Coordinates of C-alpha atoms in Angstrom, one line a residue:
Chain W
M1058 CA -1.3 -97.8 67.2
L1059 CA -2.3 -94.8 69.3
E1060 CA -5.8 -94.5 70.4
I1061 CA -7.3 -91.3 72.0
I1062 CA -10.4 -90.6 73.5
I1063 CA -11.9 -86.9 74.0
H1064 CA -14.7 -86.1 76.4
G1065 CA -16.4 -82.9 76.7
R1066 CA -19.8 -81.3 76.2
G1067 CA -21.7 -80.3 73.0
G1068 CA -20.2 -76.8 71.9
Q1069 CA -16.7 -77.1 73.4
G1070 CA -15.3 -78.5 70.2
V1071 CA -14.9 -82.1 71.1
V1072 CA -15.5 -83.3 67.5
V1073 CA -13.3 -80.6 66.1
T1074 CA -10.5 -81.6 68.4
S1075 CA -10.7 -85.3 67.0
R1076 CA -10.7 -83.8 63.4
I1077 CA -7.8 -81.6 64.0
L1078 CA -5.8 -84.6 65.4
G1079 CA -6.7 -87.0 62.5
T1080 CA -5.9 -84.3 59.7
A1081 CA -2.6 -83.4 61.2
A1082 CA -1.6 -87.2 61.4
L1083 CA -2.4 -87.4 57.8
Y1084 CA -0.2 -84.4 57.1
D1085 CA 2.5 -86.0 59.1
G1086 CA 2.4 -89.0 56.7
L1087 CA 0.5 -91.4 59.1
Y1088 CA -2.7 -93.1 58.7
A1089 CA -5.7 -91.8 60.9
Q1090 CA -9.2 -92.2 61.7
D1091 CA -11.5 -89.8 63.8
F1092 CA -15.1 -90.1 64.7
P1093 CA -17.7 -88.8 67.2
L1094 CA -20.0 -90.7 69.4
Y1095 CA -23.3 -89.0 70.2
G1096 CA -27.0 -89.3 70.6
A1097 CA -29.2 -86.7 69.3
A1098 CA -26.6 -84.2 70.6
R1099 CA -27.4 -80.8 71.8
R1100 CA -25.1 -77.9 73.2
G1101 CA -24.2 -78.8 76.7
A1102 CA -24.7 -82.6 76.6
P1103 CA -21.8 -84.9 77.0
V1104 CA -20.1 -85.8 73.8
M1105 CA -17.2 -88.2 73.1
A1106 CA -14.9 -88.4 70.2
F1107 CA -12.1 -90.8 69.2
V1108 CA -8.9 -90.8 67.2
R1109 CA -6.8 -93.7 66.0
I1110 CA -3.4 -92.9 64.5
D1111 CA -1.0 -95.7 63.1
D1112 CA 1.8 -96.1 60.6
E1113 CA -0.1 -98.6 58.7
P1114 CA -3.8 -98.9 57.5
I1115 CA -6.1 -99.1 60.5
L1116 CA -8.3 -102.1 60.7
L1117 CA -10.1 -101.4 64.2
R1118 CA -13.2 -99.4 64.1
G1119 CA -15.6 -98.1 66.7
Y1120 CA -15.6 -97.3 70.4
I1121 CA -12.1 -97.2 72.1
A1122 CA -12.2 -99.0 75.4
K1123 CA -8.5 -98.7 76.5
P1124 CA -7.2 -95.4 75.1
D1125 CA -3.5 -94.2 75.3
I1126 CA -4.6 -90.8 75.8
M1127 CA -7.6 -89.4 77.4
V1128 CA -8.5 -85.8 77.0
L1129 CA -11.1 -84.0 79.3
L1130 CA -12.2 -80.8 77.8
D1131 CA -14.8 -80.5 80.6
E1132 CA -13.7 -81.6 84.2
S1133 CA -17.5 -82.0 85.2
I1134 CA -18.1 -85.0 82.7
I1135 CA -16.4 -86.9 85.6
D1136 CA -19.7 -86.2 87.7
V1137 CA -21.8 -87.7 85.1
M1138 CA -19.8 -90.5 83.5
D1139 CA -17.3 -93.1 85.0
V1140 CA -14.5 -92.0 82.5
F1141 CA -11.8 -93.6 84.7
L1142 CA -13.2 -97.2 84.6
D1143 CA -10.9 -99.9 83.2
L1144 CA -8.3 -97.7 81.8
S1145 CA -5.0 -99.3 81.1
D1146 CA -2.1 -98.6 83.4
D1147 CA -0.2 -96.6 80.6
C1148 CA -3.1 -94.2 79.8
T1149 CA -2.2 -90.6 79.9
I1150 CA -5.0 -88.2 81.2
I1151 CA -5.0 -84.4 80.0
V1152 CA -7.5 -82.3 81.9
N1153 CA -8.8 -78.8 81.2
T1154 CA -9.1 -77.4 84.8
T1155 CA -8.0 -74.6 87.1
R1156 CA -6.7 -77.2 89.6
S1157 CA -3.0 -78.3 89.8
A1158 CA -2.2 -81.9 88.8
G1159 CA -1.8 -82.6 92.6
D1160 CA -5.1 -81.3 93.5
F1161 CA -6.9 -83.0 90.8
R1162 CA -5.3 -86.2 91.7
G1163 CA -6.3 -85.5 95.4
A1164 CA -9.9 -85.1 94.3
H1165 CA -10.0 -88.2 92.1
P1166 CA -8.1 -91.1 93.9
E1167 CA -9.6 -93.6 91.4
I1168 CA -7.1 -92.5 88.8
K1169 CA -4.3 -94.1 91.0
D1170 CA -0.9 -94.0 89.4
L1171 CA -2.0 -92.8 85.9
R1172 CA 0.0 -90.0 84.5
V1173 CA -2.1 -86.8 84.8
F1174 CA -1.4 -83.3 83.3
C1175 CA -3.6 -80.4 84.0
V1176 CA -3.9 -77.0 82.1
D1177 CA -6.3 -74.0 82.4
G1178 CA -7.3 -74.2 78.8
T1179 CA -10.4 -72.2 79.2
G1180 CA -8.4 -69.5 80.8
I1181 CA -5.9 -69.3 77.9
A1182 CA -8.7 -69.5 75.5
L1183 CA -10.5 -66.5 77.2
E1184 CA -7.3 -64.5 77.2
Y1185 CA -6.5 -65.2 73.4
L1186 CA -9.9 -65.6 71.8
E1187 CA -12.1 -64.1 74.5
K1188 CA -14.3 -67.0 74.1
P1189 CA -14.4 -70.1 76.5
I1190 CA -13.7 -72.6 73.8
P1191 CA -10.6 -74.6 75.0
N1192 CA -10.3 -77.2 72.3
V1193 CA -7.5 -76.0 70.0
V1194 CA -5.5 -74.8 73.2
I1195 CA -5.7 -78.2 74.8
I1196 CA -4.4 -79.8 71.5
G1197 CA -1.4 -77.6 71.9
F1198 CA -0.9 -78.8 75.4
L1199 CA -1.4 -82.4 74.2
I1200 CA 1.5 -81.9 71.5
G1201 CA 3.8 -80.5 74.2
I1202 CA 3.3 -83.6 76.3
T1203 CA 3.2 -86.4 73.8
H1204 CA 4.6 -85.1 70.4
I1205 CA 2.1 -87.4 68.7
I1206 CA 2.0 -84.9 65.8
S1207 CA 4.3 -82.1 64.6
I1208 CA 3.5 -78.5 65.1
D1209 CA 3.7 -77.9 61.4
A1210 CA 1.0 -80.5 60.6
F1211 CA -1.1 -79.2 63.5
M1212 CA -1.0 -75.6 62.1
K1213 CA -2.0 -76.8 58.8
S1214 CA -4.6 -79.0 60.2
V1215 CA -6.2 -76.2 62.3
R1216 CA -6.5 -74.0 59.2
D1217 CA -8.3 -76.8 57.3
E1218 CA -10.7 -77.7 60.0
L1219 CA -11.5 -74.2 61.4
G1220 CA -11.5 -72.9 57.7
K1221 CA -15.0 -71.5 58.0
Y1222 CA -13.9 -69.2 60.7
P1223 CA -12.3 -65.7 60.3
E1224 CA -8.5 -65.8 59.8
N1225 CA -7.8 -63.7 62.9
L1226 CA -9.7 -66.1 65.0
I1227 CA -7.7 -69.1 63.7
D1228 CA -4.5 -67.1 64.3
K1229 CA -5.5 -66.4 68.0
N1230 CA -6.3 -70.1 68.5
I1231 CA -3.0 -71.2 67.2
D1232 CA -1.2 -68.6 69.5
G1233 CA -3.1 -69.9 72.6
A1234 CA -2.3 -73.5 71.6
L1235 CA 1.5 -72.7 71.1
E1236 CA 1.5 -71.0 74.8
A1237 CA -0.1 -74.1 76.1
C1238 CA 2.5 -76.2 74.2
E1239 CA 5.4 -74.4 75.9
L1240 CA 3.6 -74.4 79.4
M1241 CA 4.2 -78.2 79.2
T1242 CA 7.8 -77.9 80.3
E1243 CA 6.5 -76.4 83.6
V1244 CA 3.8 -78.9 84.2
R1245 CA 5.7 -82.0 83.3
G1246 CA 7.7 -81.6 86.7
A1247 CA 4.6 -81.6 88.8
A1248 CA 2.7 -84.4 87.1
R1249 CA 3.9 -87.3 89.2
Chain F
M373 CA -9.9 -87.4 55.7
I374 CA -13.4 -88.0 54.5
A375 CA -16.3 -89.7 56.6
G376 CA -18.5 -92.3 54.9
N377 CA -21.3 -89.8 54.4
G378 CA -18.7 -87.4 52.5
A379 CA -17.6 -90.4 50.4
A380 CA -21.2 -91.1 49.4
A381 CA -21.7 -87.5 48.2
W382 CA -18.4 -87.6 46.4
G383 CA -19.5 -90.7 44.6
A384 CA -22.8 -88.9 43.5
R385 CA -20.9 -85.7 42.5
L386 CA -18.4 -87.6 40.4
A387 CA -21.1 -89.7 38.7
R388 CA -22.6 -86.2 37.6
V389 CA -26.0 -87.0 39.0
E390 CA -28.7 -84.6 37.8
I391 CA -31.6 -84.7 40.5
I392 CA -31.5 -85.6 44.1
P393 CA -34.8 -85.8 45.8
N394 CA -34.2 -86.0 49.6
F395 CA -35.4 -85.9 53.1
P396 CA -33.3 -85.9 56.2
I397 CA -32.8 -88.6 58.6
T398 CA -29.8 -89.3 61.1
P399 CA -27.3 -90.6 60.4
Q400 CA -27.5 -90.1 56.7
T401 CA -28.3 -86.4 56.5
A402 CA -24.8 -85.3 56.1
I403 CA -24.7 -86.8 52.7
I404 CA -27.6 -84.6 51.3
E405 CA -26.2 -81.6 53.3
E406 CA -22.9 -81.9 51.6
I407 CA -24.6 -82.3 48.2
A408 CA -26.8 -79.1 48.9
S409 CA -23.8 -77.1 49.8
W410 CA -22.0 -78.1 46.6
I411 CA -25.1 -77.1 44.5
A412 CA -25.3 -73.8 46.5
S413 CA -21.7 -72.9 45.7
G414 CA -21.9 -73.9 42.1
E415 CA -19.5 -76.9 42.4
M416 CA -22.1 -79.2 41.4
D417 CA -24.7 -78.7 38.7
A418 CA -27.8 -80.7 39.8
D419 CA -31.3 -80.1 41.1
F420 CA -31.9 -80.5 44.8
L421 CA -35.5 -81.5 45.6
P422 CA -36.3 -81.4 49.3
M423 CA -39.5 -83.6 49.5
E424 CA -42.3 -84.1 52.3
S425 CA -41.5 -87.7 53.3
E426 CA -39.3 -90.8 52.1
H427 CA -42.2 -92.2 50.3
S428 CA -42.3 -89.0 48.0
V429 CA -38.4 -89.3 47.7
Q430 CA -38.8 -92.8 46.2
S431 CA -41.7 -91.7 44.1
A432 CA -39.7 -88.6 42.8
L433 CA -36.6 -91.1 42.2
A434 CA -38.6 -93.2 39.9
A435 CA -40.2 -90.4 38.2
A436 CA -37.1 -88.4 37.5
S437 CA -35.3 -91.6 36.4
S438 CA -38.3 -92.3 34.0
A439 CA -37.8 -88.9 32.4
G440 CA -34.2 -90.1 31.5
T441 CA -32.1 -88.4 34.2
R442 CA -29.5 -89.9 36.4
V443 CA -30.7 -89.7 40.0
F444 CA -29.4 -90.1 43.5
S445 CA -30.7 -90.2 47.2
A446 CA -29.7 -91.3 50.6
T447 CA -31.7 -92.6 53.5
S448 CA -31.7 -94.6 56.7
S449 CA -33.6 -96.9 58.9
Q450 CA -37.3 -95.8 59.3
G451 CA -36.8 -93.5 56.3
L452 CA -36.0 -96.7 54.1
L453 CA -39.1 -98.6 55.5
L454 CA -41.2 -95.6 54.6
M455 CA -40.1 -96.0 50.9
T456 CA -41.1 -99.7 50.8
E457 CA -44.1 -99.4 48.6
M458 CA -42.4 -97.2 46.0
M459 CA -39.1 -99.4 46.2
F460 CA -41.1 -102.3 44.4
V461 CA -42.3 -99.8 41.9
T462 CA -38.7 -98.5 41.1
S463 CA -37.4 -101.9 40.5
G464 CA -40.6 -103.1 38.7
L465 CA -40.2 -100.3 36.2
R466 CA -36.5 -101.3 35.8
L467 CA -35.0 -98.0 36.6
P468 CA -31.4 -97.8 37.3
V469 CA -31.7 -95.5 40.5
I470 CA -28.6 -95.5 42.9
M471 CA -29.6 -94.9 46.5
V472 CA -27.3 -95.0 49.6
N473 CA -28.7 -96.5 52.8
V474 CA -26.9 -95.7 56.2
S475 CA -27.9 -98.6 58.2
R476 CA -29.4 -98.0 61.6
G477 CA -31.5 -100.2 63.8
L478 CA -35.3 -100.0 63.5
S479 CA -37.7 -98.6 66.2
A480 CA -39.0 -99.3 68.8
P481 CA -37.1 -98.6 70.9
I482 CA -35.2 -95.9 69.1
T483 CA -31.6 -96.4 68.2
L484 CA -29.3 -94.3 66.1
W485 CA -26.6 -97.0 65.6
S486 CA -25.8 -99.5 63.0
D487 CA -27.9 -102.6 62.4
H488 CA -28.7 -104.4 59.1
N489 CA -32.3 -105.2 59.7
D490 CA -33.4 -101.9 57.7
V491 CA -31.5 -103.0 54.6
L492 CA -32.3 -106.8 54.9
V493 CA -36.2 -105.9 55.0
Q494 CA -35.7 -104.8 51.4
R495 CA -33.9 -108.0 50.2
D496 CA -36.9 -109.0 48.3
S497 CA -37.6 -105.5 46.7
G498 CA -35.8 -106.3 43.5
W499 CA -32.9 -103.9 44.1
L500 CA -29.2 -104.8 44.0
Q501 CA -27.8 -104.5 47.3
I502 CA -24.0 -103.8 48.1
F503 CA -22.5 -103.7 51.6
C504 CA -19.4 -101.5 52.0
S505 CA -16.5 -102.2 54.4
N506 CA -14.7 -98.9 54.3
N507 CA -15.3 -95.2 53.1
Q508 CA -13.2 -95.7 49.9
E509 CA -15.5 -98.6 49.0
V510 CA -18.4 -96.4 49.6
L511 CA -17.2 -93.7 47.0
D512 CA -16.1 -96.5 44.7
S513 CA -19.4 -98.5 44.9
V514 CA -21.7 -95.4 44.2
V515 CA -19.7 -94.5 40.9
M516 CA -19.6 -98.3 39.8
G517 CA -23.1 -98.6 40.8
Y518 CA -24.5 -96.3 37.8
K519 CA -22.3 -98.5 35.4
I520 CA -23.8 -101.7 36.8
A521 CA -27.4 -100.6 37.1
E522 CA -27.5 -98.6 33.7
N523 CA -26.2 -101.7 31.9
N524 CA -28.9 -103.0 29.5
D525 CA -28.5 -106.5 30.7
V526 CA -29.3 -105.3 34.1
L527 CA -31.6 -102.0 34.4
L528 CA -32.2 -102.6 38.0
P529 CA -32.0 -100.1 40.9
M530 CA -29.1 -100.5 43.5
M531 CA -29.0 -99.8 47.2
I532 CA -25.4 -99.1 48.6
N533 CA -25.2 -99.8 52.3
L534 CA -22.8 -98.1 54.6
D535 CA -22.9 -98.8 58.5
G536 CA -24.3 -95.8 60.6
F537 CA -21.5 -94.1 62.6
T538 CA -18.9 -96.8 62.2
L539 CA -18.5 -95.5 58.6
S540 CA -21.0 -92.6 58.2
A541 CA -19.4 -90.5 60.7
T542 CA -16.0 -91.9 60.9
R543 CA -13.3 -90.1 58.9
E544 CA -10.3 -91.9 57.2
P545 CA -8.1 -91.3 54.1
V546 CA -10.1 -91.6 50.9
D547 CA -8.7 -91.3 47.5
I548 CA -10.9 -89.0 45.2
P549 CA -10.5 -89.9 41.7
G550 CA -10.3 -86.9 39.1
Q551 CA -13.4 -86.1 37.4
D552 CA -11.7 -86.8 33.9
E553 CA -10.9 -90.4 35.1
I554 CA -14.6 -91.0 36.0
D555 CA -15.9 -89.2 32.8
G556 CA -13.9 -91.7 31.0
F557 CA -15.3 -94.7 33.0
L558 CA -18.8 -93.7 33.3
P559 CA -20.6 -92.3 30.1
E560 CA -23.6 -90.0 30.2
Y561 CA -26.8 -91.9 31.1
N562 CA -28.6 -92.5 27.7
P563 CA -31.7 -94.6 28.2
K564 CA -32.9 -96.9 25.4
H565 CA -36.3 -97.9 26.6
T566 CA -38.1 -95.8 29.4
I567 CA -38.1 -92.1 28.7
L568 CA -41.1 -90.0 29.6
D569 CA -41.5 -87.3 26.9
P570 CA -44.5 -85.1 26.5
K571 CA -43.9 -85.2 22.7
E572 CA -44.2 -89.0 22.7
P573 CA -46.7 -89.8 25.6
M574 CA -46.2 -93.2 27.2
S575 CA -47.7 -95.2 30.2
M576 CA -45.5 -97.1 32.5
G577 CA -46.3 -99.9 35.0
G578 CA -49.9 -100.2 33.9
A579 CA -52.3 -103.0 34.8
V580 CA -51.6 -106.4 33.5
F581 CA -53.1 -110.0 33.9
D582 CA -51.3 -113.0 33.2
E583 CA -48.2 -110.9 31.9
Y584 CA -47.3 -110.0 35.5
M585 CA -45.4 -113.2 35.9
Y586 CA -43.4 -112.4 32.8
F587 CA -42.2 -109.2 34.2
R588 CA -41.2 -110.9 37.4
S589 CA -39.1 -113.4 35.3
Q590 CA -37.4 -110.6 33.5
Q591 CA -36.5 -109.1 36.7
R592 CA -35.0 -112.4 38.0
M593 CA -33.0 -112.8 34.8
A594 CA -31.7 -109.2 35.2
M595 CA -30.6 -110.1 38.9
Q596 CA -28.8 -113.2 37.3
N597 CA -27.1 -111.2 34.5
S598 CA -26.0 -108.5 37.2
K599 CA -23.4 -110.9 38.6
G600 CA -21.4 -111.0 35.5
V601 CA -21.8 -107.2 35.0
I602 CA -20.7 -106.5 38.6
K603 CA -17.4 -108.5 38.1
D604 CA -16.8 -106.8 34.6
V605 CA -17.3 -103.3 36.1
C606 CA -15.1 -104.1 39.1
A607 CA -12.5 -105.4 36.8
E608 CA -12.5 -102.3 34.8
W609 CA -12.5 -100.1 38.0
E610 CA -9.5 -102.0 39.1
K611 CA -7.7 -101.2 36.0
I612 CA -8.2 -97.5 36.7
T613 CA -7.8 -97.3 40.5
G614 CA -6.0 -100.5 41.4
R615 CA -8.6 -101.1 43.8
N616 CA -10.2 -104.7 43.6
Y617 CA -13.8 -105.6 44.3
G618 CA -16.3 -108.4 43.5
L619 CA -19.3 -110.2 44.9
V620 CA -17.4 -111.4 48.0
E621 CA -14.1 -110.7 49.8
S622 CA -12.5 -113.8 50.9
Y623 CA -9.8 -113.1 53.4
C624 CA -7.3 -116.1 54.2
S625 CA -10.3 -118.5 53.8
D626 CA -8.6 -120.8 51.2
D627 CA -6.5 -122.7 53.7
S628 CA -8.6 -122.2 56.8
A629 CA -10.3 -124.7 59.0
R630 CA -12.7 -122.3 60.5
V631 CA -14.1 -119.3 58.7
L632 CA -16.7 -116.5 59.7
V633 CA -19.1 -115.1 57.2
I634 CA -19.9 -111.3 57.8
C635 CA -21.0 -108.3 55.9
G636 CA -20.3 -104.5 56.3
S637 CA -17.7 -102.6 58.2
E638 CA -17.4 -104.9 61.1
S639 CA -15.5 -107.1 58.6
A640 CA -12.5 -104.8 59.3
I641 CA -12.4 -105.6 62.9
L642 CA -12.8 -109.3 62.0
K643 CA -9.8 -109.0 59.8
Y644 CA -7.7 -107.6 62.6
T645 CA -8.7 -110.6 64.6
V646 CA -8.0 -113.2 61.7
D647 CA -4.4 -111.5 61.6
K648 CA -3.9 -111.9 65.3
L649 CA -5.0 -115.5 65.5
R650 CA -3.1 -116.6 62.3
A651 CA 0.2 -115.0 63.7
K652 CA -0.4 -117.7 66.7
G653 CA -0.8 -120.4 64.0
E654 CA -4.7 -120.7 64.1
K655 CA -6.1 -121.5 60.6
V656 CA -9.0 -119.0 60.6
G657 CA -10.5 -116.8 57.8
M658 CA -13.2 -114.5 56.8
L659 CA -15.5 -114.3 54.1
R660 CA -17.2 -111.0 53.5
L661 CA -20.3 -110.9 51.5
R662 CA -20.2 -107.6 49.6
A663 CA -23.2 -108.2 47.4
M664 CA -26.4 -109.3 49.2
R665 CA -28.6 -109.1 46.1
P666 CA -27.7 -110.9 43.8
F667 CA -26.9 -113.5 46.6
P668 CA -23.4 -114.7 45.7
C669 CA -24.1 -118.5 46.2
E670 CA -21.4 -119.9 43.7
E671 CA -18.8 -117.6 45.3
I672 CA -19.7 -118.8 48.7
I673 CA -19.6 -122.5 47.8
D674 CA -16.1 -122.0 46.2
A675 CA -14.7 -120.2 49.2
L676 CA -16.2 -122.6 51.9
S677 CA -16.4 -126.0 50.2
R678 CA -13.2 -127.1 52.1
V679 CA -13.8 -125.4 55.3
E680 CA -14.5 -127.6 58.3
E681 CA -16.3 -125.1 60.6
I682 CA -18.4 -122.2 59.4
G683 CA -19.9 -119.4 61.4
V684 CA -22.2 -116.7 60.4
I685 CA -22.4 -113.2 61.9
D686 CA -25.7 -111.5 61.6
Q687 CA -26.3 -107.9 62.8
D688 CA -30.1 -108.5 62.1
I689 CA -32.6 -110.9 63.4
S690 CA -35.8 -112.3 61.9
P691 CA -37.8 -113.2 65.0
G692 CA -39.3 -116.7 64.8
S693 CA -36.7 -117.8 62.1
G694 CA -33.2 -116.6 63.1
G695 CA -30.2 -114.7 61.6
I696 CA -31.2 -113.6 57.9
I697 CA -27.7 -114.2 56.4
A698 CA -27.1 -117.5 58.2
T699 CA -30.4 -118.7 56.9
E700 CA -29.4 -117.8 53.5
V701 CA -25.8 -119.3 53.7
K702 CA -27.2 -122.5 55.1
A703 CA -29.6 -122.9 52.1
C704 CA -26.8 -122.0 49.8
L705 CA -24.3 -124.6 51.3
G706 CA -26.8 -127.3 52.2
R707 CA -25.0 -127.7 55.6
G708 CA -25.3 -126.4 59.0
V709 CA -23.4 -123.4 60.3
T710 CA -23.1 -121.7 63.7
S711 CA -25.2 -118.5 63.7
F712 CA -24.1 -115.7 65.8
I713 CA -26.6 -112.7 66.4
A714 CA -24.3 -109.8 67.5
G715 CA -24.1 -106.0 67.3
L716 CA -27.8 -105.3 67.0
G717 CA -28.5 -101.7 67.3
G718 CA -24.7 -101.1 67.1
R719 CA -23.8 -103.0 70.4
R720 CA -20.0 -103.2 70.5
I721 CA -18.7 -106.4 69.3
G722 CA -14.9 -105.7 69.4
A723 CA -11.8 -107.9 68.5
E724 CA -11.8 -109.7 71.7
K725 CA -15.4 -111.2 71.2
Y726 CA -14.5 -112.2 67.6
E727 CA -11.6 -114.4 69.2
K728 CA -14.1 -116.0 71.5
I729 CA -16.6 -116.5 68.6
F730 CA -13.8 -118.4 66.4
G731 CA -13.7 -120.8 69.5
R732 CA -17.4 -121.4 69.4
L733 CA -17.8 -122.8 65.9
G734 CA -18.6 -126.4 64.8
R735 CA -22.3 -126.3 66.3
D736 CA -25.6 -126.0 64.1
V737 CA -27.0 -123.6 66.7
E738 CA -28.0 -120.0 67.1
E739 CA -26.1 -118.0 69.8
W740 CA -26.7 -114.5 70.9
I741 CA -23.4 -112.5 71.5
F742 CA -24.1 -109.7 74.3

């Protein structure tokens, strides 16, 4: 089973990120579970969402303590929560930041030898959508690194989950995500 | 991919409910929001009645059901408690109301997370109570609920409980049966006894003297009848959907030396733990109580009579007495159990703690798992 945790702030699309991944996994013929964790949430407050993906029915529920993948849609979450505490040694961290992976690692020695991949998702989102909402772009980046879901399933899922938005906005999100997915080949070399 | 709240809304839609009195409360609100959006888009033909409080919601449920319509609502925690006075009226009038409760801990202090004290406060209210373990079961239980509650040998309201967040906001694959299939299973509601009609005026629930005890004994009999009706309806549902439910779910408990009794969505994590420990050769099992009312005493005795060590997980507490379910299981079995108080206010238990709990059975004590 693959377990993913997504950290971000209310309004950045944390919950939608988990839903896109869950629905895409279902399109790929896998079992999935996605859910948010928040209090009385408001825009800007820390929000977490979780995804479990498996090739058999999923029995585990609730909080994921040791994820296989951690996505940080907002780097500033690190200042308010100890997100790296107790992570397992094979956790992959994906960060939305303007820093390089090397700089990020230097600023956060507590992540030790964990794999870190950085991308300026907000920059790409601003370029494509003219809005600082990086979530779909970051999923593209995540697919480029992990291949946990197929591009086809991802695109179908984005259309389902963003269905209430105008078609051209969905297209721009997908274009941004595909660019981030291809960026991956560059970044992978600098990760370690 | 449907969350528990969406599954509850789908159950109501497929059952063709006609009137939905409602009042919002986290984590239930998404249920009535979904229904409101279907009514607005014309996908569902029903009356949506926003009320001024949960007390009024329960009054409106009783009134609309008395007028011969199929009704639905959903609530949670403090909202369920505010309904308390009218809950007894609905069951006393023998109205087949179906209501979903999304369980959430009671104030104070405030919590938004799952906890069973809200439902269990209502265990003496004369309502049937069903606890769901996953989102599919939520949808299935709502549809089956009408067929059970509207049976002339039952005519009692039913509360269907799903755990806040761990089911209500968690999406997972859910099979939505076709409307034709459901229409074949659940006929239109056609009440025989209580129909308020201006052309034939009738008073309901009026003052009585010695007869009061007769009415209570009738309610008790209806509750006893419901056991057989639940089993029959579940068997019919299995023929249509292949999904099997009953009063309890016994998982590997037949040949087990140690069994934990549990209810609600935590049972899935416990199953995971049972699988893991059995793979190591440990004879452990689980008994999930799906029905809390009627209390499935015969089924519990059947499942546990040969088990050496029994533990009960309570996500609730009756201060001054103990775990509510443990108390009932002990009374039913006539023997001691180890009572674990865990997961209050949604506090994480997790598979690793269930493993430890299995190692702590065999003592007639209460233990709090923090």
